[in-house]
Short mmCIF file of C-alpha atoms and ligand atoms in Angstrom, two decimals:
data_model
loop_
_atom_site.label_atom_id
_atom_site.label_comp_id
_atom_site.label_asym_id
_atom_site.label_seq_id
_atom_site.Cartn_x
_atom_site.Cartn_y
_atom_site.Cartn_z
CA UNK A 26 80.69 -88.11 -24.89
CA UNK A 27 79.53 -88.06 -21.22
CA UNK A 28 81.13 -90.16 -18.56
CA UNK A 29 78.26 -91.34 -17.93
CA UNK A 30 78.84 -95.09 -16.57
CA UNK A 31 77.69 -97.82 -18.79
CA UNK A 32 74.35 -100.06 -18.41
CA UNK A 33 74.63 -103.37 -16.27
CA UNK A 34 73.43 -106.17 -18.13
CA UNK A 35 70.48 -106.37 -16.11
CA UNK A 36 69.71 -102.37 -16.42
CA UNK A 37 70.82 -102.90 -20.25
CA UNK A 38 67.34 -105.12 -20.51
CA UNK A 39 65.15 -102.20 -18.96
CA UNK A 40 67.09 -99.90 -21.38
CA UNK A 41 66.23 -101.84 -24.46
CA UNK A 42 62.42 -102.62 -23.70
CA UNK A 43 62.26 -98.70 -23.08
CA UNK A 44 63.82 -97.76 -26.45
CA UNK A 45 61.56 -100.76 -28.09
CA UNK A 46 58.67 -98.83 -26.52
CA UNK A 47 59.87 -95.18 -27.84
CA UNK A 48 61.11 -96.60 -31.05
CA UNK A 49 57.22 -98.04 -31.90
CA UNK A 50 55.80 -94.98 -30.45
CA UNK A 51 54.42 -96.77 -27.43
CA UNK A 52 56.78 -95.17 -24.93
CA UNK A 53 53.55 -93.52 -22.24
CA UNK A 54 54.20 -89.67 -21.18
CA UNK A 55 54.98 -90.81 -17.55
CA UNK A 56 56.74 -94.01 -16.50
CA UNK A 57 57.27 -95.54 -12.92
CA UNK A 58 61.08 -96.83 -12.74
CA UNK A 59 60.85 -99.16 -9.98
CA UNK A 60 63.32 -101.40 -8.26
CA UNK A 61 65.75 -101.98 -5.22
CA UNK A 62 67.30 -98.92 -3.94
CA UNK A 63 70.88 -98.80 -5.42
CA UNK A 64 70.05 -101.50 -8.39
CA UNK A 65 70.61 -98.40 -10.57
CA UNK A 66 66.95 -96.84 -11.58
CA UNK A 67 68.88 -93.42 -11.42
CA UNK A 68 71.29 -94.38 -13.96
CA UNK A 69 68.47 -95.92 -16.29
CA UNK A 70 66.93 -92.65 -16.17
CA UNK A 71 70.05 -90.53 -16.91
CA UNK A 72 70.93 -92.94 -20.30
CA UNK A 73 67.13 -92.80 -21.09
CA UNK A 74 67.22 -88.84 -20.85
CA UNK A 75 70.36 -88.93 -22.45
CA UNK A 76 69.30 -90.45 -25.80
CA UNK A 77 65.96 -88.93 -26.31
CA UNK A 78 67.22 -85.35 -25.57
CA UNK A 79 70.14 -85.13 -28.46
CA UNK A 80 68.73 -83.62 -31.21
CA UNK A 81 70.69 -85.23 -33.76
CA UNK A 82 70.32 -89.16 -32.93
CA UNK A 83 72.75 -91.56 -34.60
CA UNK A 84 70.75 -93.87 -37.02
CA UNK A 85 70.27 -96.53 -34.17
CA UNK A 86 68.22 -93.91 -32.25
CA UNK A 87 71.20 -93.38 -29.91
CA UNK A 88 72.48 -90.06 -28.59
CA UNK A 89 74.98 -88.56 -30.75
CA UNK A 90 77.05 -87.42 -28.23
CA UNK A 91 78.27 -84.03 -29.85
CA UNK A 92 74.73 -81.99 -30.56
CA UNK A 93 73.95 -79.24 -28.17
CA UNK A 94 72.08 -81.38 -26.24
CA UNK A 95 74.51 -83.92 -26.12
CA UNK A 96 77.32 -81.52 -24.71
CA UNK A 97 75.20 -80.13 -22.31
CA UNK A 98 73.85 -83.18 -20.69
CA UNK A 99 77.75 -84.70 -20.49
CA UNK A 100 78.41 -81.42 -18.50
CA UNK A 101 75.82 -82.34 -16.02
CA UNK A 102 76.84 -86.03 -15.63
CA UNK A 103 80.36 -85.36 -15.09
CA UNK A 104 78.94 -82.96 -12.39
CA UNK A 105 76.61 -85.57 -11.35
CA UNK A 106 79.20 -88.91 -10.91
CA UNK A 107 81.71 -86.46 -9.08
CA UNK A 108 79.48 -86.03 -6.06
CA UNK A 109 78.11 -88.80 -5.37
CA UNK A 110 77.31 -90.12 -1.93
CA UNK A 111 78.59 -93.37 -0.40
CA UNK A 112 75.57 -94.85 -0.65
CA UNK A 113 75.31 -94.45 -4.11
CA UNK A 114 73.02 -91.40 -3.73
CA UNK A 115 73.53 -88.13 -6.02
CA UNK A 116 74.64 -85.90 -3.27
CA UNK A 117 73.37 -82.65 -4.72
CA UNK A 118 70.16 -84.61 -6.56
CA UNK A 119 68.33 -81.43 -6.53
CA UNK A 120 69.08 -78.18 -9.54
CA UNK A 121 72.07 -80.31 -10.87
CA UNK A 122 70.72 -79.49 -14.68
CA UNK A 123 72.88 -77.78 -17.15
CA UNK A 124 70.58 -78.91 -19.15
CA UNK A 125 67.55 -76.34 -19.31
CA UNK A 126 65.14 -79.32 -20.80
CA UNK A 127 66.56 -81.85 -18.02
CA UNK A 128 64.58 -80.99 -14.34
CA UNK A 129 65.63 -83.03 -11.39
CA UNK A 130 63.19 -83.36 -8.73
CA UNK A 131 64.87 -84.61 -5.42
CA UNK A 132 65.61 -83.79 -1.86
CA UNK A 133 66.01 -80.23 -1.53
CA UNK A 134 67.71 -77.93 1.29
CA UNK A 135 65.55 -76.43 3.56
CA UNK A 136 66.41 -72.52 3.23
CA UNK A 137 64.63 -71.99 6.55
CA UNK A 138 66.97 -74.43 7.99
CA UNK A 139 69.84 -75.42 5.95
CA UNK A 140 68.94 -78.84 6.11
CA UNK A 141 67.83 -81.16 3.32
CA UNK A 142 64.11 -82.06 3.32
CA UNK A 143 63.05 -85.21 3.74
CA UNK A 144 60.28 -85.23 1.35
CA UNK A 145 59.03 -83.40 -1.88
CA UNK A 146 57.38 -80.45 -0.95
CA UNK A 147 54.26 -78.81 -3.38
CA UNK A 148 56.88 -75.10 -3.57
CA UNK A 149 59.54 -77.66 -5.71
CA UNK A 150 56.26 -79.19 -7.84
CA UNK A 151 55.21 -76.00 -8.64
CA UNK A 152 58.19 -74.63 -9.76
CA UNK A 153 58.18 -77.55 -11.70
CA UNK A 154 55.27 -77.33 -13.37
CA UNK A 155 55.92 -73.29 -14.12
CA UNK A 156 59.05 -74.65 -16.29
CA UNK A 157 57.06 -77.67 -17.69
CA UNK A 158 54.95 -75.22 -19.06
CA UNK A 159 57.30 -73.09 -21.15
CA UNK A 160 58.50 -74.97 -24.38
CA UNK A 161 61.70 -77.04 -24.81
CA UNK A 162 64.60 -74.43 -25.26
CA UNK A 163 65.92 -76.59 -27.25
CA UNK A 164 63.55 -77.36 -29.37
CA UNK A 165 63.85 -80.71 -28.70
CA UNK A 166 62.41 -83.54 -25.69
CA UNK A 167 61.72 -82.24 -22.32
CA UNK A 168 62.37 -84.59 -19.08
CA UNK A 169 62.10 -84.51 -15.32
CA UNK A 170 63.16 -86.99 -13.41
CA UNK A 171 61.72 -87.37 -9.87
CA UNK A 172 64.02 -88.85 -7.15
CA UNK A 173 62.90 -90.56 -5.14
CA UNK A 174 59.02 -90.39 -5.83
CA UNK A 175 58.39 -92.57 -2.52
CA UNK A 176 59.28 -89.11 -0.90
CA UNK A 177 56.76 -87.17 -2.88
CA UNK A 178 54.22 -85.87 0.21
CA UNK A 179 50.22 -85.96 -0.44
CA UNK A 180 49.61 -82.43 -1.31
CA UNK A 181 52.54 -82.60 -3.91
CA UNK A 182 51.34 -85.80 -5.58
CA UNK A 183 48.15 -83.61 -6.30
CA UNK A 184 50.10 -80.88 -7.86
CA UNK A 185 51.99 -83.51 -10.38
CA UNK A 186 48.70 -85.69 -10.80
CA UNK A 187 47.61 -82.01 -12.90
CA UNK A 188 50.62 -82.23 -15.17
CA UNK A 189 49.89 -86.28 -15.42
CA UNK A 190 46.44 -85.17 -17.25
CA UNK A 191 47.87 -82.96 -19.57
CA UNK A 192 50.53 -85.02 -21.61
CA UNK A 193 52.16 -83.45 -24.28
CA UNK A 194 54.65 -84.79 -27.20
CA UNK A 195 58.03 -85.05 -26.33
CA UNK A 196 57.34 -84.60 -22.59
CA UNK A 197 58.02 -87.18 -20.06
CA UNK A 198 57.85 -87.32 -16.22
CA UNK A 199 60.07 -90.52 -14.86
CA UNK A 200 58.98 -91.31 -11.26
CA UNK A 201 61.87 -93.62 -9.98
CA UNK A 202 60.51 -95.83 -6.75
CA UNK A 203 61.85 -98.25 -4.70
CA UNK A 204 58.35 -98.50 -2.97
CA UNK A 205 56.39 -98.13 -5.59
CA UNK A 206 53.31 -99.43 -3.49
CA UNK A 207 53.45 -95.71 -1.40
CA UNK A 208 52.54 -93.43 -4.31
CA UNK A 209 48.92 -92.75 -4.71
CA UNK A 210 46.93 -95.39 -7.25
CA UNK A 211 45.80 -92.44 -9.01
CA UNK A 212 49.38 -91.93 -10.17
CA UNK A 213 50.29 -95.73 -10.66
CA UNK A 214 47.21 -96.18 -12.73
CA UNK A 215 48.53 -93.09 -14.82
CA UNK A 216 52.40 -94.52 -15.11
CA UNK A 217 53.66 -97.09 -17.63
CA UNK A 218 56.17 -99.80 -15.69
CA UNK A 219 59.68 -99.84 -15.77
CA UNK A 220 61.09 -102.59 -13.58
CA UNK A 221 64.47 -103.28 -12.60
CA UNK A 222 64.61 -106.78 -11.30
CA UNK A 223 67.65 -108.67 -9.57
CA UNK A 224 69.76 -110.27 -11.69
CA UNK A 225 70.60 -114.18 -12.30
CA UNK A 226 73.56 -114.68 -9.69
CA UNK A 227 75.86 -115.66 -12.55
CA UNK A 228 75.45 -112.55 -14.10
CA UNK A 229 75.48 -110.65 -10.73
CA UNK A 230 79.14 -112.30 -10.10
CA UNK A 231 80.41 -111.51 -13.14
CA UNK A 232 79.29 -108.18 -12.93
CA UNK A 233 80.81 -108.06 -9.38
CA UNK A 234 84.58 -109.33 -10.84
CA UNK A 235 84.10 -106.75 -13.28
CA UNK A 236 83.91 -103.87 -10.42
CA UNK A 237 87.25 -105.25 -9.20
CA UNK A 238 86.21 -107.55 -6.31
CA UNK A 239 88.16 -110.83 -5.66
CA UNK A 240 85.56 -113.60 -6.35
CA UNK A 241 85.53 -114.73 -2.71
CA UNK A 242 84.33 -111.50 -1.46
CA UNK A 243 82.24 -111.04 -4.52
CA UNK A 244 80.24 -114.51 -3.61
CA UNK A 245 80.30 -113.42 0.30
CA UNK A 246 78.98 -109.84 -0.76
CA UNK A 247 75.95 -111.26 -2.91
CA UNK A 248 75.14 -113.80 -0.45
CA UNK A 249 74.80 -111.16 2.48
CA UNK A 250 73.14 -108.61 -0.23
CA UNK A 251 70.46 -111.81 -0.90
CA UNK A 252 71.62 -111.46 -4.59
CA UNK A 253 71.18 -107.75 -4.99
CA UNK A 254 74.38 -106.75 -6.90
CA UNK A 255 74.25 -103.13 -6.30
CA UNK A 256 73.99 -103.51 -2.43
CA UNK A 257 76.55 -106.25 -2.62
CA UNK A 258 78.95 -103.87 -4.29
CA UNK A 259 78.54 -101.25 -1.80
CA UNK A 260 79.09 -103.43 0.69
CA UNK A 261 81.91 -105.00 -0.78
CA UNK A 262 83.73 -101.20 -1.48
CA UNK A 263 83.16 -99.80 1.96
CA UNK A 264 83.26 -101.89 5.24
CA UNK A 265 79.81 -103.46 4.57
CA UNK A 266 80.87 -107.06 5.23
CA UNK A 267 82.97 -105.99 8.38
CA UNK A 268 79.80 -104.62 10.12
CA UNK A 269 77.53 -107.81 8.84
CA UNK A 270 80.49 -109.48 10.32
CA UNK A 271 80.31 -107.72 13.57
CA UNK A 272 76.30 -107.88 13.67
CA UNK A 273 76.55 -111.99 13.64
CA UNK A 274 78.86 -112.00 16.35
CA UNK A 275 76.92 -109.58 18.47
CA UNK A 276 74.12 -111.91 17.67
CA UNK A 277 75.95 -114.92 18.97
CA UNK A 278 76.57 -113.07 21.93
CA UNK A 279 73.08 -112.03 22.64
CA UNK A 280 71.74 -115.58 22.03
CA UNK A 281 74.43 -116.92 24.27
CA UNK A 282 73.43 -114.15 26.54
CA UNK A 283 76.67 -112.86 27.40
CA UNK A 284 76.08 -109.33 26.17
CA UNK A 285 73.26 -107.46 27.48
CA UNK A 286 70.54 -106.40 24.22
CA UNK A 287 70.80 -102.83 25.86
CA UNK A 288 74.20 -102.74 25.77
CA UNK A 289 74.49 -104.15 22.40
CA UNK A 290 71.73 -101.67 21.12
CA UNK A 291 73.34 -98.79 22.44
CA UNK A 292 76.72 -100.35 20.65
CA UNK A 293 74.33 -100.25 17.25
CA UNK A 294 73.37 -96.62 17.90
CA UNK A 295 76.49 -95.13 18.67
CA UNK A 296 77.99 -94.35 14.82
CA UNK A 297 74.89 -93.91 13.20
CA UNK A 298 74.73 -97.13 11.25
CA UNK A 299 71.97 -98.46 12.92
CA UNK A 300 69.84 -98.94 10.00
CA UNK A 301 72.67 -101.23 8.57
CA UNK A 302 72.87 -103.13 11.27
CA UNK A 303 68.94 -103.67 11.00
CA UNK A 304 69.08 -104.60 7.80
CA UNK A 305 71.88 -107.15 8.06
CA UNK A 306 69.70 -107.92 11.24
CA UNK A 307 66.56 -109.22 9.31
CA UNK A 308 68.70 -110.39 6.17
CA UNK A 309 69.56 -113.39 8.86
CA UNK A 310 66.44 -113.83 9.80
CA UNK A 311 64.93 -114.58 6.35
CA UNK A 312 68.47 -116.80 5.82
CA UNK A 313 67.80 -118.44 8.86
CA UNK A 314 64.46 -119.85 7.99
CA UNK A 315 64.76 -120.74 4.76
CA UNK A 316 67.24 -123.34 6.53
CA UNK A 317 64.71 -124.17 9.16
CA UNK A 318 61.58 -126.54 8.41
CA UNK A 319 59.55 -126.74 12.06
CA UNK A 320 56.97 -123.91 11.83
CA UNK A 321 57.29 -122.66 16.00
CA UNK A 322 61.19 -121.62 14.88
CA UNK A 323 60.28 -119.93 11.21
CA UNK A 324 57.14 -118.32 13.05
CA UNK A 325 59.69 -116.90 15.43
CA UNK A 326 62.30 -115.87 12.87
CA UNK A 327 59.24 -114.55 11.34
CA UNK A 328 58.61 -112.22 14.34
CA UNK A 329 62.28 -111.10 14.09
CA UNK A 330 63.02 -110.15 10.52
CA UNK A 331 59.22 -108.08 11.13
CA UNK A 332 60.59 -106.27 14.49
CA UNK A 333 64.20 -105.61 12.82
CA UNK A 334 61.85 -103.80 9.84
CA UNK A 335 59.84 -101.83 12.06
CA UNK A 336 62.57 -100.86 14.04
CA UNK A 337 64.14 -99.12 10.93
CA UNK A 338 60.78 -97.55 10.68
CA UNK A 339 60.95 -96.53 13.95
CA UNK A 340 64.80 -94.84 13.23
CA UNK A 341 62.91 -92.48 10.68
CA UNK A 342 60.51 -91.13 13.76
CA UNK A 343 61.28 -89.13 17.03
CA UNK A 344 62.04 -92.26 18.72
CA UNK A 345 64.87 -92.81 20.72
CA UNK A 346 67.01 -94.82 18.26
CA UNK A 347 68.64 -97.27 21.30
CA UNK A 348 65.01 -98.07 21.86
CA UNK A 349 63.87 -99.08 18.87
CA UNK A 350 66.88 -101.05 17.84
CA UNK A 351 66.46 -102.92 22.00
CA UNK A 352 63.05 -103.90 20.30
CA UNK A 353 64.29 -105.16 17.06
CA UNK A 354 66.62 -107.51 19.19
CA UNK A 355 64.97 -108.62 22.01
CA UNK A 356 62.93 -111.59 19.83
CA UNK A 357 66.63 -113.02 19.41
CA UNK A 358 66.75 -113.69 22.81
CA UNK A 359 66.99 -118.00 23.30
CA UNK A 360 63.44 -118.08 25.22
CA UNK A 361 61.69 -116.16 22.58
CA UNK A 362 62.68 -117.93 19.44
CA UNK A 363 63.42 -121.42 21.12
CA UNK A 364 65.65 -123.43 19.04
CA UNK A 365 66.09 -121.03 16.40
CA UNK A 366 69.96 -121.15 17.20
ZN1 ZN B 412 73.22 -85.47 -29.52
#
């Protein structure tokens, strides 16, 4: 059998109302996996794929783990959970199929430039489509998982809205989005729901001891993550927690005003982590006024978990990245958020 890694509980419940749905035939052509990024809609897919490509399923539906099928997806997973990023990522995501039936459609390189893309360009739809067309080789399901959809681009979303209105048995398109609300309502409208939600925190904790983390660290990690187990175990494997640490503490020094925000933007910049620190950044904010009652103080906090988002925005564009962060912390400074220390 693959090494694929088993279901959290919480993916476990998305699992089960999908096979429900395939088991009474009401499983739609294409479905929208949505959720957090890193609360595992990749790994939903690849168990979902899993079971309804073998072509010999046990009598519980599940894959049989020694068809053709079967032996040829485990190939590609082993593949798959040797290379994966430290984010979590897949970091090939793109023609990582030793499966011919199983089509991942990701972030591709550039062969102009070497670089990977950063979106989904129409060329890797319509490839796509030209092997959607042919019949399973196997005879049996055909799948093709796209990775993240929020990076399909407009012309592309066209090209796959075609294959949307011409559904076929046995053929299913998985769209996996962490902002779902940036595809096109012509394709939501088209798309059956898959959600994965954040779990209860008891079930997030245990599932954090389970990983290996010591239960203090565990509780610190899901706090800081805002309950999000999957972040909160990245955080708690790398040095996640160190750099929240470090972000309060450059906060208390900004507030106390005796580090300059330039300084302590260009301090943000300089390892490439700045989107961390953002996100840490307005992670306080929201903690911050949920503690606070008198509206001037939440209104500013308000302002400051919005100007932390844009400025992560703002690190995607040809912006200079000290600049944008210098905005995200200026409406810390004492005068503009008043008593919000
Ligand atoms: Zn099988």
């Amino acid at each position: 059998m693959s090494e694929l890694p088993a279901l959290a509980p919480w993916q476990q419940r998305a699992y089960d109302q999908a096979v429900e749905a395939l088991t009474s035939g009401h499983f739609g052509h294409a479905t929208l996996i949505t959720g957090p990024a890193l609360i595992g809609k990749r790994l939903l897919a690849e168990h979902l794929a899993r079971r309804v490509l073998c072509l010999a399923p046990r009598a519980d539906g599940e894959a049989c783990g020694a068809c053709k099928a079967c032996s040829l997806f485990a190939a590609r997973a082993q593949m798959e959970v040797a290379e994966v990023r430290p984010d979590g990522t897949p970091a090939h995501p793109w023609g990582h199929s030793t499966h011919p039936d199983l089509l991942f459609l990701g972030y591709e390189i550039n062969q102009k430039t070497g670089k990977p893309r950063t979106e989904i360009v129409i060329d890797q739809i319509r490839a796509l489509t030209a092997s959607m067309g042919l019949t399973a080789q196997l005879g049996g399901a055909q799948v093709v998982i796209v990775d993240p959809a929020d990076a399909v681009n407009w012309s592309a979303w066209n090209a796959i809205l075609k294959t949307l209105e011409e559904p076929q048995p046995g053929r299913y398109l998985w769209l996996l989005a962490s902002s779902p609300a940036r595809l096109p309502a012509t394709i939501r409208s088209r798309c059956q729901r898959l959600e994965l939600r954040l779990p209860p925190r008891a079930e997030a904790l245990a599932w954090l001891r389970g990983r290996g983390h010591p239960a203090e660290l565990a509780e610190e990690a899901l706090e800081a993550a805002r309950g999000h187990p999957g972040l909160a175990d990245a955080w708690a494997s790398g040095d996640g927690l160190k750099l929240r640490r470090e972000v309060l503490s450059d906060l208390d020094a900004l507030q106390r005003r005796s580090a300059a925000p330039a300084a302590i933007a260009q301090k943000w910049v300089a390892d490439g982590r700045a989107d961390e620190r953002l996100r840490h950044l307005a992670e306080q904010a929201l903690q911050r006024a949920g503690a606070r009652l008198d509206a001037p103080t939440v209104r500013a906090l308000a302002a400051c978990f919005d100007a932390a988002n844009r400025a992560r925005s703002l690190l995607q564009s040809t912006v200079r990245a000290d600049l944008a962060v210098l905005e995200a912390l200026l409406p810390w400074l004492p005068a503009a958020t008043g008593s919000a220390r």
